[in-house]
Amino acid sequence: PVRIKDLANIDGVRGNDLVGYGLVVGLNGSGDSLRNSPFTEEIMAGLLERLGVNVTDEAFRPKNVAAVIVTATLPPFARAGSQIDINVAAIGDAKSLLGGTLVMTPLNAADGEIYAVAQGSLVVGGLGAEGADGSKVVINTPTVGRIANGATVEREVPNSFSQGDTITFNLNRPDFTTARRLADVVNDLV
């Protein structure tokens, strides 16, 4: 027997890509150098200002912060309050995100609306080490991490799947024979 989901997908039922821009803090001196990554300094100053902290750019130049892009896929039928996995990647000159914590980051869809909010401690699958003699070793990519269940869905994507009395199947490999056979099987079940 062949399953319908092996032949087709349901029209309108798909994931939606999300993206956000945020900060990872708590790095052990491996963050962005703020002179080379001015956008990190800007977002950090904006964040601290929203939290009621006033800092001048000369007085505050930590090496434990990195600017990151956060990505996720909002699965079909995700409800407000659901948790989804996120990926985090440094965009400045940080050496590693190991040990870092993502600060609350809104995740937007292509329509510009916020659909989830991400935060939490990163799991990084790479590492780097430098010796006093200038030798260096990097395993995998220490500037990319993941947070399982790292974002909370704030808004549901409206879909027309649950409304109406028809379902449209999109064949993975469209042809008339498969379409006719699929229609016959579905109609026999109804």
JSON list of C-alpha atoms in Angstrom, two decimals:
[
{"chain": "A", "resi": 1, "resn": "PRO", "atom": "CA", "xyz": [0.00, 0.00, 0.00]},
{"chain": "A", "resi": 2, "resn": "VAL", "atom": "CA", "xyz": [1.13, 3.55, -0.79]},
{"chain": "A", "resi": 3, "resn": "ARG", "atom": "CA", "xyz": [0.35, 6.36, 1.64]},
{"chain": "A", "resi": 4, "resn": "ILE", "atom": "CA", "xyz": [-1.12, 9.63, 0.34]},
{"chain": "A", "resi": 5, "resn": "LYS", "atom": "CA", "xyz": [1.59, 11.62, 2.14]},
{"chain": "A", "resi": 6, "resn": "ASP", "atom": "CA", "xyz": [4.21, 9.78, 0.06]},
{"chain": "A", "resi": 7, "resn": "LEU", "atom": "CA", "xyz": [2.53, 10.98, -3.15]},
{"chain": "A", "resi": 8, "resn": "ALA", "atom": "CA", "xyz": [1.26, 14.45, -2.34]},
{"chain": "A", "resi": 9, "resn": "ASN", "atom": "CA", "xyz": [1.07, 17.29, 0.12]},
{"chain": "A", "resi": 10, "resn": "ILE", "atom": "CA", "xyz": [-1.97, 19.27, 1.14]},
{"chain": "A", "resi": 11, "resn": "ASP", "atom": "CA", "xyz": [-2.32, 22.67, -0.47]},
{"chain": "A", "resi": 12, "resn": "GLY", "atom": "CA", "xyz": [-1.74, 25.47, 2.06]},
{"chain": "A", "resi": 13, "resn": "VAL", "atom": "CA", "xyz": [-0.17, 23.23, 4.70]},
{"chain": "A", "resi": 14, "resn": "ARG", "atom": "CA", "xyz": [3.49, 24.19, 4.93]},
{"chain": "A", "resi": 15, "resn": "GLY", "atom": "CA", "xyz": [6.07, 25.66, 7.26]},
{"chain": "A", "resi": 16, "resn": "ASN", "atom": "CA", "xyz": [6.94, 29.35, 7.30]},
{"chain": "A", "resi": 17, "resn": "ASP", "atom": "CA", "xyz": [10.48, 30.67, 7.61]},
{"chain": "A", "resi": 18, "resn": "LEU", "atom": "CA", "xyz": [11.21, 33.10, 10.44]},
{"chain": "A", "resi": 19, "resn": "VAL", "atom": "CA", "xyz": [14.24, 35.35, 10.97]},
{"chain": "A", "resi": 20, "resn": "GLY", "atom": "CA", "xyz": [15.43, 37.75, 13.65]},
{"chain": "A", "resi": 21, "resn": "TYR", "atom": "CA", "xyz": [18.45, 39.79, 14.65]},
{"chain": "A", "resi": 22, "resn": "GLY", "atom": "CA", "xyz": [19.68, 39.59, 18.22]},
{"chain": "A", "resi": 23, "resn": "LEU", "atom": "CA", "xyz": [22.50, 39.38, 20.72]},
{"chain": "A", "resi": 24, "resn": "VAL", "atom": "CA", "xyz": [24.29, 36.48, 22.36]},
{"chain": "A", "resi": 25, "resn": "VAL", "atom": "CA", "xyz": [25.79, 37.43, 25.73]},
{"chain": "A", "resi": 26, "resn": "GLY", "atom": "CA", "xyz": [27.95, 35.65, 28.28]},
{"chain": "A", "resi": 27, "resn": "LEU", "atom": "CA", "xyz": [30.76, 34.72, 25.91]},
{"chain": "A", "resi": 28, "resn": "ASN", "atom": "CA", "xyz": [34.19, 34.16, 27.43]},
{"chain": "A", "resi": 29, "resn": "GLY", "atom": "CA", "xyz": [35.99, 36.96, 25.60]},
{"chain": "A", "resi": 30, "resn": "SER", "atom": "CA", "xyz": [35.15, 35.43, 22.21]},
{"chain": "A", "resi": 31, "resn": "GLY", "atom": "CA", "xyz": [32.50, 37.96, 21.18]},
{"chain": "A", "resi": 32, "resn": "ASP", "atom": "CA", "xyz": [32.54, 40.70, 18.56]},
{"chain": "A", "resi": 33, "resn": "SER", "atom": "CA", "xyz": [35.20, 43.36, 18.69]},
{"chain": "A", "resi": 34, "resn": "LEU", "atom": "CA", "xyz": [32.95, 46.39, 18.81]},
{"chain": "A", "resi": 35, "resn": "ARG", "atom": "CA", "xyz": [35.29, 48.56, 16.75]},
{"chain": "A", "resi": 36, "resn": "ASN", "atom": "CA", "xyz": [34.98, 46.10, 13.84]},
{"chain": "A", "resi": 37, "resn": "SER", "atom": "CA", "xyz": [31.27, 45.36, 14.39]},
{"chain": "A", "resi": 38, "resn": "PRO", "atom": "CA", "xyz": [29.50, 48.69, 15.04]},
{"chain": "A", "resi": 39, "resn": "PHE", "atom": "CA", "xyz": [26.06, 47.09, 14.54]},
{"chain": "A", "resi": 40, "resn": "THR", "atom": "CA", "xyz": [26.69, 44.99, 17.66]},
{"chain": "A", "resi": 41, "resn": "GLU", "atom": "CA", "xyz": [27.30, 48.13, 19.66]},
{"chain": "A", "resi": 42, "resn": "GLU", "atom": "CA", "xyz": [24.16, 49.75, 18.27]},
{"chain": "A", "resi": 43, "resn": "ILE", "atom": "CA", "xyz": [21.84, 46.87, 19.13]},
{"chain": "A", "resi": 44, "resn": "MET", "atom": "CA", "xyz": [23.47, 46.48, 22.55]},
{"chain": "A", "resi": 45, "resn": "ALA", "atom": "CA", "xyz": [23.00, 50.18, 23.34]},
{"chain": "A", "resi": 46, "resn": "GLY", "atom": "CA", "xyz": [19.38, 50.02, 22.13]},
{"chain": "A", "resi": 47, "resn": "LEU", "atom": "CA", "xyz": [18.68, 46.94, 24.26]},
{"chain": "A", "resi": 48, "resn": "LEU", "atom": "CA", "xyz": [20.21, 48.45, 27.38]},
{"chain": "A", "resi": 49, "resn": "GLU", "atom": "CA", "xyz": [18.38, 51.72, 26.79]},
{"chain": "A", "resi": 50, "resn": "ARG", "atom": "CA", "xyz": [15.03, 49.85, 26.61]},
{"chain": "A", "resi": 51, "resn": "LEU", "atom": "CA", "xyz": [15.96, 48.24, 29.92]},
{"chain": "A", "resi": 52, "resn": "GLY", "atom": "CA", "xyz": [16.61, 51.67, 31.46]},
{"chain": "A", "resi": 53, "resn": "VAL", "atom": "CA", "xyz": [20.43, 51.55, 31.42]},
{"chain": "A", "resi": 54, "resn": "ASN", "atom": "CA", "xyz": [22.30, 54.48, 29.89]},
{"chain": "A", "resi": 55, "resn": "VAL", "atom": "CA", "xyz": [25.80, 53.65, 28.65]},
{"chain": "A", "resi": 56, "resn": "THR", "atom": "CA", "xyz": [28.23, 55.69, 26.61]},
{"chain": "A", "resi": 57, "resn": "ASP", "atom": "CA", "xyz": [29.99, 53.96, 23.76]},
{"chain": "A", "resi": 58, "resn": "GLU", "atom": "CA", "xyz": [33.47, 54.65, 25.15]},
{"chain": "A", "resi": 59, "resn": "ALA", "atom": "CA", "xyz": [32.68, 53.41, 28.66]},
{"chain": "A", "resi": 60, "resn": "PHE", "atom": "CA", "xyz": [31.14, 50.12, 27.60]},
{"chain": "A", "resi": 61, "resn": "ARG", "atom": "CA", "xyz": [33.07, 47.83, 25.21]},
{"chain": "A", "resi": 62, "resn": "PRO", "atom": "CA", "xyz": [32.62, 44.24, 26.39]},
{"chain": "A", "resi": 63, "resn": "LYS", "atom": "CA", "xyz": [34.12, 41.27, 24.50]},
{"chain": "A", "resi": 64, "resn": "ASN", "atom": "CA", "xyz": [31.41, 38.90, 25.70]},
{"chain": "A", "resi": 65, "resn": "VAL", "atom": "CA", "xyz": [28.66, 39.93, 23.23]},
{"chain": "A", "resi": 66, "resn": "ALA", "atom": "CA", "xyz": [28.02, 38.87, 19.63]},
{"chain": "A", "resi": 67, "resn": "ALA", "atom": "CA", "xyz": [25.45, 40.01, 17.07]},
{"chain": "A", "resi": 68, "resn": "VAL", "atom": "CA", "xyz": [23.57, 37.06, 15.57]},
{"chain": "A", "resi": 69, "resn": "ILE", "atom": "CA", "xyz": [20.95, 36.12, 13.01]},
{"chain": "A", "resi": 70, "resn": "VAL", "atom": "CA", "xyz": [18.31, 33.76, 14.39]},
{"chain": "A", "resi": 71, "resn": "THR", "atom": "CA", "xyz": [16.34, 31.49, 12.04]},
{"chain": "A", "resi": 72, "resn": "ALA", "atom": "CA", "xyz": [13.50, 29.03, 12.54]},
{"chain": "A", "resi": 73, "resn": "THR", "atom": "CA", "xyz": [10.71, 27.32, 10.68]},
{"chain": "A", "resi": 74, "resn": "LEU", "atom": "CA", "xyz": [7.20, 27.77, 12.01]},
{"chain": "A", "resi": 75, "resn": "PRO", "atom": "CA", "xyz": [5.55, 24.40, 11.35]},
{"chain": "A", "resi": 76, "resn": "PRO", "atom": "CA", "xyz": [2.03, 24.16, 9.96]},
{"chain": "A", "resi": 77, "resn": "PHE", "atom": "CA", "xyz": [-0.70, 24.26, 12.62]},
{"chain": "A", "resi": 78, "resn": "ALA", "atom": "CA", "xyz": [1.65, 25.66, 15.31]},
{"chain": "A", "resi": 79, "resn": "ARG", "atom": "CA", "xyz": [-0.42, 27.27, 18.03]},
{"chain": "A", "resi": 80, "resn": "ALA", "atom": "CA", "xyz": [0.38, 30.24, 20.25]},
{"chain": "A", "resi": 81, "resn": "GLY", "atom": "CA", "xyz": [2.46, 28.95, 23.14]},
{"chain": "A", "resi": 82, "resn": "SER", "atom": "CA", "xyz": [4.06, 26.12, 21.13]},
{"chain": "A", "resi": 83, "resn": "GLN", "atom": "CA", "xyz": [7.84, 25.77, 21.29]},
{"chain": "A", "resi": 84, "resn": "ILE", "atom": "CA", "xyz": [10.02, 25.55, 18.16]},
{"chain": "A", "resi": 85, "resn": "ASP", "atom": "CA", "xyz": [13.74, 24.95, 17.57]},
{"chain": "A", "resi": 86, "resn": "ILE", "atom": "CA", "xyz": [15.96, 27.81, 16.46]},
{"chain": "A", "resi": 87, "resn": "ASN", "atom": "CA", "xyz": [19.35, 28.21, 14.79]},
{"chain": "A", "resi": 88, "resn": "VAL", "atom": "CA", "xyz": [21.74, 31.02, 15.70]},
{"chain": "A", "resi": 89, "resn": "ALA", "atom": "CA", "xyz": [24.70, 32.26, 13.65]},
{"chain": "A", "resi": 90, "resn": "ALA", "atom": "CA", "xyz": [27.19, 35.05, 14.38]},
{"chain": "A", "resi": 91, "resn": "ILE", "atom": "CA", "xyz": [27.32, 37.87, 11.85]},
{"chain": "A", "resi": 92, "resn": "GLY", "atom": "CA", "xyz": [30.19, 39.88, 13.31]},
{"chain": "A", "resi": 93, "resn": "ASP", "atom": "CA", "xyz": [33.77, 38.85, 14.01]},
{"chain": "A", "resi": 94, "resn": "ALA", "atom": "CA", "xyz": [33.05, 36.72, 17.10]},
{"chain": "A", "resi": 95, "resn": "LYS", "atom": "CA", "xyz": [35.35, 33.72, 17.46]},
{"chain": "A", "resi": 96, "resn": "SER", "atom": "CA", "xyz": [32.86, 31.46, 19.25]},
{"chain": "A", "resi": 97, "resn": "LEU", "atom": "CA", "xyz": [29.31, 31.41, 20.64]},
{"chain": "A", "resi": 98, "resn": "LEU", "atom": "CA", "xyz": [30.21, 28.62, 23.10]},
{"chain": "A", "resi": 99, "resn": "GLY", "atom": "CA", "xyz": [28.64, 29.25, 26.50]},
{"chain": "A", "resi": 100, "resn": "GLY", "atom": "CA", "xyz": [26.46, 32.09, 25.22]},
{"chain": "A", "resi": 101, "resn": "THR", "atom": "CA", "xyz": [22.86, 32.96, 25.93]},
{"chain": "A", "resi": 102, "resn": "LEU", "atom": "CA", "xyz": [20.58, 34.47, 23.31]},
{"chain": "A", "resi": 103, "resn": "VAL", "atom": "CA", "xyz": [18.78, 37.57, 24.59]},
{"chain": "A", "resi": 104, "resn": "MET", "atom": "CA", "xyz": [15.04, 37.79, 23.76]},
{"chain": "A", "resi": 105, "resn": "THR", "atom": "CA", "xyz": [14.78, 38.12, 19.99]},
{"chain": "A", "resi": 106, "resn": "PRO", "atom": "CA", "xyz": [11.58, 38.62, 17.99]},
{"chain": "A", "resi": 107, "resn": "LEU", "atom": "CA", "xyz": [11.28, 36.39, 14.90]},
{"chain": "A", "resi": 108, "resn": "ASN", "atom": "CA", "xyz": [9.55, 37.83, 11.84]},
{"chain": "A", "resi": 109, "resn": "ALA", "atom": "CA", "xyz": [8.02, 36.15, 8.81]},
{"chain": "A", "resi": 110, "resn": "ALA", "atom": "CA", "xyz": [8.19, 37.49, 5.25]},
{"chain": "A", "resi": 111, "resn": "ASP", "atom": "CA", "xyz": [5.15, 39.68, 5.94]},
{"chain": "A", "resi": 112, "resn": "GLY", "atom": "CA", "xyz": [7.14, 41.60, 8.60]},
{"chain": "A", "resi": 113, "resn": "GLU", "atom": "CA", "xyz": [4.94, 40.42, 11.47]},
{"chain": "A", "resi": 114, "resn": "ILE", "atom": "CA", "xyz": [6.38, 38.84, 14.63]},
{"chain": "A", "resi": 115, "resn": "TYR", "atom": "CA", "xyz": [5.33, 35.19, 14.94]},
{"chain": "A", "resi": 116, "resn": "ALA", "atom": "CA", "xyz": [7.69, 33.93, 17.67]},
{"chain": "A", "resi": 117, "resn": "VAL", "atom": "CA", "xyz": [10.12, 35.14, 20.33]},
{"chain": "A", "resi": 118, "resn": "ALA", "atom": "CA", "xyz": [13.42, 33.34, 20.91]},
{"chain": "A", "resi": 119, "resn": "GLN", "atom": "CA", "xyz": [15.84, 33.20, 23.83]},
{"chain": "A", "resi": 120, "resn": "GLY", "atom": "CA", "xyz": [17.92, 30.76, 25.80]},
{"chain": "A", "resi": 121, "resn": "SER", "atom": "CA", "xyz": [21.28, 29.02, 26.16]},
{"chain": "A", "resi": 122, "resn": "LEU", "atom": "CA", "xyz": [23.01, 27.91, 22.98]},
{"chain": "A", "resi": 123, "resn": "VAL", "atom": "CA", "xyz": [24.36, 24.48, 22.18]},
{"chain": "A", "resi": 124, "resn": "VAL", "atom": "CA", "xyz": [27.37, 24.89, 19.91]},
{"chain": "A", "resi": 125, "resn": "GLY", "atom": "CA", "xyz": [28.71, 21.94, 17.94]},
{"chain": "A", "resi": 126, "resn": "GLY", "atom": "CA", "xyz": [32.16, 23.39, 17.27]},
{"chain": "A", "resi": 127, "resn": "LEU", "atom": "CA", "xyz": [35.12, 24.77, 19.15]},
{"chain": "A", "resi": 128, "resn": "GLY", "atom": "CA", "xyz": [38.32, 26.64, 18.54]},
{"chain": "A", "resi": 129, "resn": "ALA", "atom": "CA", "xyz": [41.59, 26.89, 20.45]},
{"chain": "A", "resi": 130, "resn": "GLU", "atom": "CA", "xyz": [44.68, 29.05, 20.09]},
{"chain": "A", "resi": 131, "resn": "GLY", "atom": "CA", "xyz": [48.14, 28.45, 21.47]},
{"chain": "A", "resi": 132, "resn": "ALA", "atom": "CA", "xyz": [50.58, 31.04, 22.81]},
{"chain": "A", "resi": 133, "resn": "ASP", "atom": "CA", "xyz": [52.83, 30.37, 19.80]},
{"chain": "A", "resi": 134, "resn": "GLY", "atom": "CA", "xyz": [50.07, 31.47, 17.40]},
{"chain": "A", "resi": 135, "resn": "SER", "atom": "CA", "xyz": [48.93, 27.95, 16.51]},
{"chain": "A", "resi": 136, "resn": "LYS", "atom": "CA", "xyz": [45.21, 27.57, 16.06]},
{"chain": "A", "resi": 137, "resn": "VAL", "atom": "CA", "xyz": [42.72, 24.71, 15.70]},
{"chain": "A", "resi": 138, "resn": "VAL", "atom": "CA", "xyz": [39.02, 24.96, 14.80]},
{"chain": "A", "resi": 139, "resn": "ILE", "atom": "CA", "xyz": [36.65, 21.98, 14.83]},
{"chain": "A", "resi": 140, "resn": "ASN", "atom": "CA", "xyz": [33.31, 22.37, 13.04]},
{"chain": "A", "resi": 141, "resn": "THR", "atom": "CA", "xyz": [31.85, 25.89, 13.29]},
{"chain": "A", "resi": 142, "resn": "PRO", "atom": "CA", "xyz": [31.96, 27.49, 16.76]},
{"chain": "A", "resi": 143, "resn": "THR", "atom": "CA", "xyz": [30.02, 30.56, 15.55]},
{"chain": "A", "resi": 144, "resn": "VAL", "atom": "CA", "xyz": [26.81, 28.61, 14.87]},
{"chain": "A", "resi": 145, "resn": "GLY", "atom": "CA", "xyz": [24.52, 27.16, 17.52]},
{"chain": "A", "resi": 146, "resn": "ARG", "atom": "CA", "xyz": [21.08, 25.77, 18.15]},
{"chain": "A", "resi": 147, "resn": "ILE", "atom": "CA", "xyz": [18.49, 26.02, 20.89]},
{"chain": "A", "resi": 148, "resn": "ALA", "atom": "CA", "xyz": [15.98, 23.17, 21.08]},
{"chain": "A", "resi": 149, "resn": "ASN", "atom": "CA", "xyz": [12.54, 24.59, 21.87]},
{"chain": "A", "resi": 150, "resn": "GLY", "atom": "CA", "xyz": [14.23, 28.00, 21.93]},
{"chain": "A", "resi": 151, "resn": "ALA", "atom": "CA", "xyz": [11.32, 30.06, 20.65]},
{"chain": "A", "resi": 152, "resn": "THR", "atom": "CA", "xyz": [7.74, 30.44, 21.75]},
{"chain": "A", "resi": 153, "resn": "VAL", "atom": "CA", "xyz": [5.10, 30.92, 19.07]},
{"chain": "A", "resi": 154, "resn": "GLU", "atom": "CA", "xyz": [3.25, 34.19, 19.69]},
{"chain": "A", "resi": 155, "resn": "ARG", "atom": "CA", "xyz": [1.00, 34.27, 16.62]},
{"chain": "A", "resi": 156, "resn": "GLU", "atom": "CA", "xyz": [-0.57, 31.56, 14.52]},
{"chain": "A", "resi": 157, "resn": "VAL", "atom": "CA", "xyz": [-0.40, 31.58, 10.74]},
{"chain": "A", "resi": 158, "resn": "PRO", "atom": "CA", "xyz": [-3.93, 31.68, 9.37]},
{"chain": "A", "resi": 159, "resn": "ASN", "atom": "CA", "xyz": [-4.71, 28.91, 6.90]},
{"chain": "A", "resi": 160, "resn": "SER", "atom": "CA", "xyz": [-7.73, 27.91, 4.91]},
{"chain": "A", "resi": 161, "resn": "PHE", "atom": "CA", "xyz": [-7.25, 24.19, 5.52]},
{"chain": "A", "resi": 162, "resn": "SER", "atom": "CA", "xyz": [-9.82, 23.92, 8.31]},
{"chain": "A", "resi": 163, "resn": "GLN", "atom": "CA", "xyz": [-12.40, 26.03, 6.47]},
{"chain": "A", "resi": 164, "resn": "GLY", "atom": "CA", "xyz": [-14.52, 24.75, 3.65]},
{"chain": "A", "resi": 165, "resn": "ASP", "atom": "CA", "xyz": [-15.41, 21.25, 2.57]},
{"chain": "A", "resi": 166, "resn": "THR", "atom": "CA", "xyz": [-12.63, 20.44, 0.10]},
{"chain": "A", "resi": 167, "resn": "ILE", "atom": "CA", "xyz": [-8.98, 19.46, 0.37]},
{"chain": "A", "resi": 168, "resn": "THR", "atom": "CA", "xyz": [-6.58, 20.10, -2.47]},
{"chain": "A", "resi": 169, "resn": "PHE", "atom": "CA", "xyz": [-3.65, 17.71, -2.88]},
{"chain": "A", "resi": 170, "resn": "ASN", "atom": "CA", "xyz": [-0.51, 18.79, -4.72]},
{"chain": "A", "resi": 171, "resn": "LEU", "atom": "CA", "xyz": [1.21, 15.76, -6.23]},
{"chain": "A", "resi": 172, "resn": "ASN", "atom": "CA", "xyz": [4.94, 15.51, -5.63]},
{"chain": "A", "resi": 173, "resn": "ARG", "atom": "CA", "xyz": [5.34, 14.22, -9.19]},
{"chain": "A", "resi": 174, "resn": "PRO", "atom": "CA", "xyz": [2.28, 15.43, -11.08]},
{"chain": "A", "resi": 175, "resn": "ASP", "atom": "CA", "xyz": [0.77, 13.22, -13.76]},
{"chain": "A", "resi": 176, "resn": "PHE", "atom": "CA", "xyz": [-2.78, 12.42, -14.81]},
{"chain": "A", "resi": 177, "resn": "THR", "atom": "CA", "xyz": [-2.65, 8.72, -13.97]},
{"chain": "A", "resi": 178, "resn": "THR", "atom": "CA", "xyz": [-1.56, 9.30, -10.37]},
{"chain": "A", "resi": 179, "resn": "ALA", "atom": "CA", "xyz": [-4.09, 12.13, -9.98]},
{"chain": "A", "resi": 180, "resn": "ARG", "atom": "CA", "xyz": [-6.94, 9.90, -11.23]},
{"chain": "A", "resi": 181, "resn": "ARG", "atom": "CA", "xyz": [-5.93, 6.97, -8.99]},
{"chain": "A", "resi": 182, "resn": "LEU", "atom": "CA", "xyz": [-5.60, 9.23, -5.93]},
{"chain": "A", "resi": 183, "resn": "ALA", "atom": "CA", "xyz": [-9.01, 10.78, -6.63]},
{"chain": "A", "resi": 184, "resn": "ASP", "atom": "CA", "xyz": [-10.59, 7.31, -7.01]},
{"chain": "A", "resi": 185, "resn": "VAL", "atom": "CA", "xyz": [-9.15, 6.09, -3.69]},
{"chain": "A", "resi": 186, "resn": "VAL", "atom": "CA", "xyz": [-10.19, 9.21, -1.79]},
{"chain": "A", "resi": 187, "resn": "ASN", "atom": "CA", "xyz": [-13.69, 9.20, -3.31]},
{"chain": "A", "resi": 188, "resn": "ASP", "atom": "CA", "xyz": [-14.11, 5.50, -2.40]},
{"chain": "A", "resi": 189, "resn": "LEU", "atom": "CA", "xyz": [-13.39, 6.39, 1.25]},
{"chain": "A", "resi": 190, "resn": "VAL", "atom": "CA", "xyz": [-15.97, 9.16, 1.43]}
]
